[in-house]
Tab-separated table of C-alpha atoms in Angstrom:
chain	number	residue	atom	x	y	z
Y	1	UNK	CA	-80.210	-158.417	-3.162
Y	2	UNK	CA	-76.663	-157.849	-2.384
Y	3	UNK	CA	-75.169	-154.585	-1.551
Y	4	UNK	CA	-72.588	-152.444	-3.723
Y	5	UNK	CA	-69.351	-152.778	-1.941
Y	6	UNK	CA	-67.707	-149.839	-1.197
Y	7	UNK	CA	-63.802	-149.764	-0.046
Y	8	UNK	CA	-62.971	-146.467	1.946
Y	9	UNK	CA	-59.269	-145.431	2.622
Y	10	UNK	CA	-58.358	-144.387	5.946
Y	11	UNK	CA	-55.258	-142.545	5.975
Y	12	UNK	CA	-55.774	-138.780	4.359
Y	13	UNK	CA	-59.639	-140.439	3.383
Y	14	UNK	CA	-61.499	-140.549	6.960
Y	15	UNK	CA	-58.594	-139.094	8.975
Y	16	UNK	CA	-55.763	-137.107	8.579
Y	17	UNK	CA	-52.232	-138.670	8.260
Y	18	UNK	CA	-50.126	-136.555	6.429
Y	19	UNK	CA	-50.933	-133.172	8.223
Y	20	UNK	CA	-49.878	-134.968	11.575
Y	21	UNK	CA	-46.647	-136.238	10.160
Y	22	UNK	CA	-46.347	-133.164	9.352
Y	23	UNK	CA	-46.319	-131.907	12.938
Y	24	UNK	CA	-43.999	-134.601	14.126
Y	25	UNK	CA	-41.502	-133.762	11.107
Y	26	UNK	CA	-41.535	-129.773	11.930
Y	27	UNK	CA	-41.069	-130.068	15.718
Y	28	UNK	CA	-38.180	-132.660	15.052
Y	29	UNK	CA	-36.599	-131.087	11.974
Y	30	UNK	CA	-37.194	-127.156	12.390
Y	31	UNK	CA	-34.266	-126.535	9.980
Y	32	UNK	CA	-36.510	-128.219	7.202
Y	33	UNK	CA	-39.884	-127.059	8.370
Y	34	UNK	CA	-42.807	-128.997	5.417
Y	35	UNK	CA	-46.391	-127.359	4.662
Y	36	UNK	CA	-49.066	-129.556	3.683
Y	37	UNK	CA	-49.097	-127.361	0.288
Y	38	UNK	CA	-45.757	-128.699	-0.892
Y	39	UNK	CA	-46.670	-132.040	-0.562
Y	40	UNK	CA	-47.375	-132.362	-4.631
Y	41	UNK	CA	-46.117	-135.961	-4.946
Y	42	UNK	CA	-45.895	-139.238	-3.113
Y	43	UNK	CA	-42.223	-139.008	-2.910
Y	44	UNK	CA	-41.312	-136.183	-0.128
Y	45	UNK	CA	-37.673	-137.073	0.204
Y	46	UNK	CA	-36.111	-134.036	-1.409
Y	47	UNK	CA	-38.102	-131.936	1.016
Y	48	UNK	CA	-37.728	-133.029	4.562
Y	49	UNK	CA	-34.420	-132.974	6.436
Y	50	UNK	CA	-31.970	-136.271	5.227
Y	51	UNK	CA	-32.586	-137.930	8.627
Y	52	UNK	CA	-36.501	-137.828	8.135
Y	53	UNK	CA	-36.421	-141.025	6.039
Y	54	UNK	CA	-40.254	-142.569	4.790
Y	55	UNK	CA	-39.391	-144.907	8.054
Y	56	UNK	CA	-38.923	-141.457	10.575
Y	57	UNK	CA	-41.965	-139.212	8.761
Y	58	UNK	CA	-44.726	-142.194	9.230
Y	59	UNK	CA	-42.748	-144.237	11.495
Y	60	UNK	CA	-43.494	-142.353	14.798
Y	61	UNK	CA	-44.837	-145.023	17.593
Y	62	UNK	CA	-48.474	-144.286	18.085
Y	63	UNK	CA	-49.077	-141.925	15.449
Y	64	UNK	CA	-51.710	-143.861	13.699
Y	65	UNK	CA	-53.815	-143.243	16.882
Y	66	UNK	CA	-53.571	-140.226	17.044
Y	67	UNK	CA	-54.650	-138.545	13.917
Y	68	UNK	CA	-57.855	-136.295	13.500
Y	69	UNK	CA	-60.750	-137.507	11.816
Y	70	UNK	CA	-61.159	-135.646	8.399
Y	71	UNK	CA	-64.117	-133.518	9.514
Y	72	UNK	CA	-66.548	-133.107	11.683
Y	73	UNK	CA	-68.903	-135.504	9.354
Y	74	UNK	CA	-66.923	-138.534	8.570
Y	75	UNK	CA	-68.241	-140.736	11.640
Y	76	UNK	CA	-71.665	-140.334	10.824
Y	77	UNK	CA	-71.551	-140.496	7.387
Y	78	UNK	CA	-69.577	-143.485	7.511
Y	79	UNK	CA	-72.142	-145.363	9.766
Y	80	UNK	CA	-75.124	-144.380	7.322
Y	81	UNK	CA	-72.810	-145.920	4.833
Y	82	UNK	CA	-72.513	-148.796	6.635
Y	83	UNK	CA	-75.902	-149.314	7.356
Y	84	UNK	CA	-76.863	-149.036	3.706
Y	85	UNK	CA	-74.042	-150.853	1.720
Y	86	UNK	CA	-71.126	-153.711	2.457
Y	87	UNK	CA	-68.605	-151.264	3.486
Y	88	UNK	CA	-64.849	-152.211	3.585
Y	89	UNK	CA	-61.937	-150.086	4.830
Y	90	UNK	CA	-58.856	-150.945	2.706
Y	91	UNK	CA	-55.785	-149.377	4.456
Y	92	UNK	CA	-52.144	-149.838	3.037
Y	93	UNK	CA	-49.903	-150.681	6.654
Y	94	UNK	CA	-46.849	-152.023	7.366
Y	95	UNK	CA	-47.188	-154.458	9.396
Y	96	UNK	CA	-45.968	-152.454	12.980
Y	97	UNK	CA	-48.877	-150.135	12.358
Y	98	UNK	CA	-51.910	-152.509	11.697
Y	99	UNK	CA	-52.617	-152.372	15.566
Y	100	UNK	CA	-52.933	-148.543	15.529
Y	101	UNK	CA	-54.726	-148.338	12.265
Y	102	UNK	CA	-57.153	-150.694	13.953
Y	103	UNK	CA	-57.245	-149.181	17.558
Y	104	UNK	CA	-57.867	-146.237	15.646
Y	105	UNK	CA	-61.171	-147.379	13.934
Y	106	UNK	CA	-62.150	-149.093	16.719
Y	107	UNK	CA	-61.831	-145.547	18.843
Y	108	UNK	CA	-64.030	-143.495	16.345
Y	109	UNK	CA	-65.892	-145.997	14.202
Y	110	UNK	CA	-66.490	-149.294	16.837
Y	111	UNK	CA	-69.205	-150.052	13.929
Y	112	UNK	CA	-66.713	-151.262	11.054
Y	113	UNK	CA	-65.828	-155.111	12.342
Y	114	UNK	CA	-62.405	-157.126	12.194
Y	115	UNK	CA	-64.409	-158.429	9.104
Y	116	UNK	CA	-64.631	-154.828	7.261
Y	117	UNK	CA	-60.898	-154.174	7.975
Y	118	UNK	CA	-58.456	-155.179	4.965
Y	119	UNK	CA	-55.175	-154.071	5.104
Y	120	UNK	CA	-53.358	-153.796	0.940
Y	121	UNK	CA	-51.296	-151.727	-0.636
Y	122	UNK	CA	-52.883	-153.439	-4.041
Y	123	UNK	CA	-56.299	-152.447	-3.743
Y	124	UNK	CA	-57.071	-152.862	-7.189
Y	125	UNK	CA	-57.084	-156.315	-6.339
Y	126	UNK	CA	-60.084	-156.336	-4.189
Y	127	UNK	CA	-63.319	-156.806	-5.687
Y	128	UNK	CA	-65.395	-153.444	-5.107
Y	129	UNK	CA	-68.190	-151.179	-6.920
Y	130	UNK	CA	-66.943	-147.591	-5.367
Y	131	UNK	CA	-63.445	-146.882	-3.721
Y	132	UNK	CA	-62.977	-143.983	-2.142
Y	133	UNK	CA	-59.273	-142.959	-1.580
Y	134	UNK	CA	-56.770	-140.262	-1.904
Y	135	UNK	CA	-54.170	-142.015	-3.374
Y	136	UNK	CA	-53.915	-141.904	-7.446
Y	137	UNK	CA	-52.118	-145.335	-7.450
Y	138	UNK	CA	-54.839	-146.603	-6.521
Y	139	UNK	CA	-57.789	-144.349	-8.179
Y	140	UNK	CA	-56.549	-144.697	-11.806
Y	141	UNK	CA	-56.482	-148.861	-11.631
Y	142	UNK	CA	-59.487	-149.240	-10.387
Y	143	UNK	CA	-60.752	-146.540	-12.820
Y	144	UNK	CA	-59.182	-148.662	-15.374
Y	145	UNK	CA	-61.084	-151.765	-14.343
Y	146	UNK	CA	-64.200	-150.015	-14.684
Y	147	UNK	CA	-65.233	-149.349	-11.367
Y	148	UNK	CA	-66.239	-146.156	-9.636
Y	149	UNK	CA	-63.792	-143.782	-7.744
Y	150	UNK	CA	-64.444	-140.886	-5.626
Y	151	UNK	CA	-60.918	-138.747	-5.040
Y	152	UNK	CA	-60.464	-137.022	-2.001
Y	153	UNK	CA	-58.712	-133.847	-2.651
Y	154	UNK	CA	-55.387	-133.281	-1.710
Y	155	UNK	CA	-52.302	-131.300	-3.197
Y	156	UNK	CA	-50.651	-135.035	-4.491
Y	157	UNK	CA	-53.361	-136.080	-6.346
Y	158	UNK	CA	-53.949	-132.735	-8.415
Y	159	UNK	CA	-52.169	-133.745	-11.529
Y	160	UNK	CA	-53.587	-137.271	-11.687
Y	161	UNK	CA	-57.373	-135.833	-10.909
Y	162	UNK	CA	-57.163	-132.885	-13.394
Y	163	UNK	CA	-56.300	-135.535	-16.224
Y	164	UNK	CA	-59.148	-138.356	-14.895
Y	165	UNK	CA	-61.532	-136.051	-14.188
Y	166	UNK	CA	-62.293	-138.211	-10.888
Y	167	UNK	CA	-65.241	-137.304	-9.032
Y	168	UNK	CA	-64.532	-134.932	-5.523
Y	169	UNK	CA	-65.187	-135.164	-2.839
Y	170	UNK	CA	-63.632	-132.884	0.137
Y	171	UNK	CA	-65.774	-133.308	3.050
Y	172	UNK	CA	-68.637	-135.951	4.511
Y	173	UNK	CA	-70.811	-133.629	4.649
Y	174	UNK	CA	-73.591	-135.348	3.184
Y	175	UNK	CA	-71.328	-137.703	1.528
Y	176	UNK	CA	-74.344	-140.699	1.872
Y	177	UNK	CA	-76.102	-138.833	-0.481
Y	178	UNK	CA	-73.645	-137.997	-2.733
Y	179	UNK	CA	-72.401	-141.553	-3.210
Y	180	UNK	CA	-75.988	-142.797	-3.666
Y	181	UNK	CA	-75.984	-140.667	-6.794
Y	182	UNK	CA	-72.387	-141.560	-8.059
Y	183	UNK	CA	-73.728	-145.146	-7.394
Y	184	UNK	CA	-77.053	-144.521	-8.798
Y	185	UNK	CA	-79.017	-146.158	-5.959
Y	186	UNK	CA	-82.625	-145.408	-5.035
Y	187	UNK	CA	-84.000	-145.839	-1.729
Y	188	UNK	CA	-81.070	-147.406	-0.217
């Protein structure tokens, strides 16, 4: 029988990019300090200082390897996923960071293989029974197609999750469980 495919998103999904750019902005730019709070859309430019171009926030060298993973959950949550269903992580990268995104996984989840790693900024492209993913460009297509969509929580996706009614989820803790049931599986 084959297993549901499930497509996790790493950045802001299993670790945490935006706080850290975050960091990096305010210790660079103290003049225009950012909180996590104010980040209510995708596009940040009329908040950070005019040198901290997309290119300078999530450009640093090495900051994809060093972000925090999400909670203290995700890695072994992810591996029960693993074990259970076809997992693939679907990361949008440029290509200068598909090295760190990758050094990254390989640091805190050496279970997910060069095989499992898919780098797309057009995930609704992929072929997939769950994504799970923070970003609403990519929750409502897929949504759209039909498939199932878990939304991980964060202040840019509020307005698009209010009006889809996605379902939450904002830790790991127990996430196995929890996507069994949004999947519907029984004794997976």
């Amino acid at each position: 029988m084959k297993k549901p495919i499930i497509a996790v998103d790493m950045d802001d999904t299993i670790c945490h990019l935006v706080k850290r750019a975050i960091y990096h902005n305010n210790l660079n730019f103290p003049t225009h300090p950012l909180r996590y709070e104010d980040m209510i859309h995708w596009d940040t430019s009329h908040l950070r200082h005019p040198e901290s171009t997309h290119d300078v926030f999530y450009g640093r060298p090495g900051l994809f390897e060093e972000l925090e993973l999400y909670d203290e959950y995700v890695v072994d949550e992810m591996r029960k996923l693993n074990d259970a269903y076809d997992v693939i992580v679907v990361t949008a990268a440029e290509p200068r960071t598909v090295v760190e995104k990758w050094n990254w996984l390989q640091q805190h989840m050496p279970f997910i293989t060069a095989e499992q790693f898919i780098t797309c900024k057009r995930k609704n492209l992929l072929a997939f029974d769950l994504l799970i993913d923070d970003g609403a460009h990519n929750l409502i297509p897929a949504h759209e197609d039909g498939k199932k969509v878990i939304c991980i929580p964060h202040p840019w996706n509020i307005q698009e999750r209010e009006r889809y009614n996605f379902p939450l989820m904002s830790s790991w803790k127990e996430a196995k469980a929890y996507i069994d049931e949004v999947l519907q599986v029984v004794g997976v």
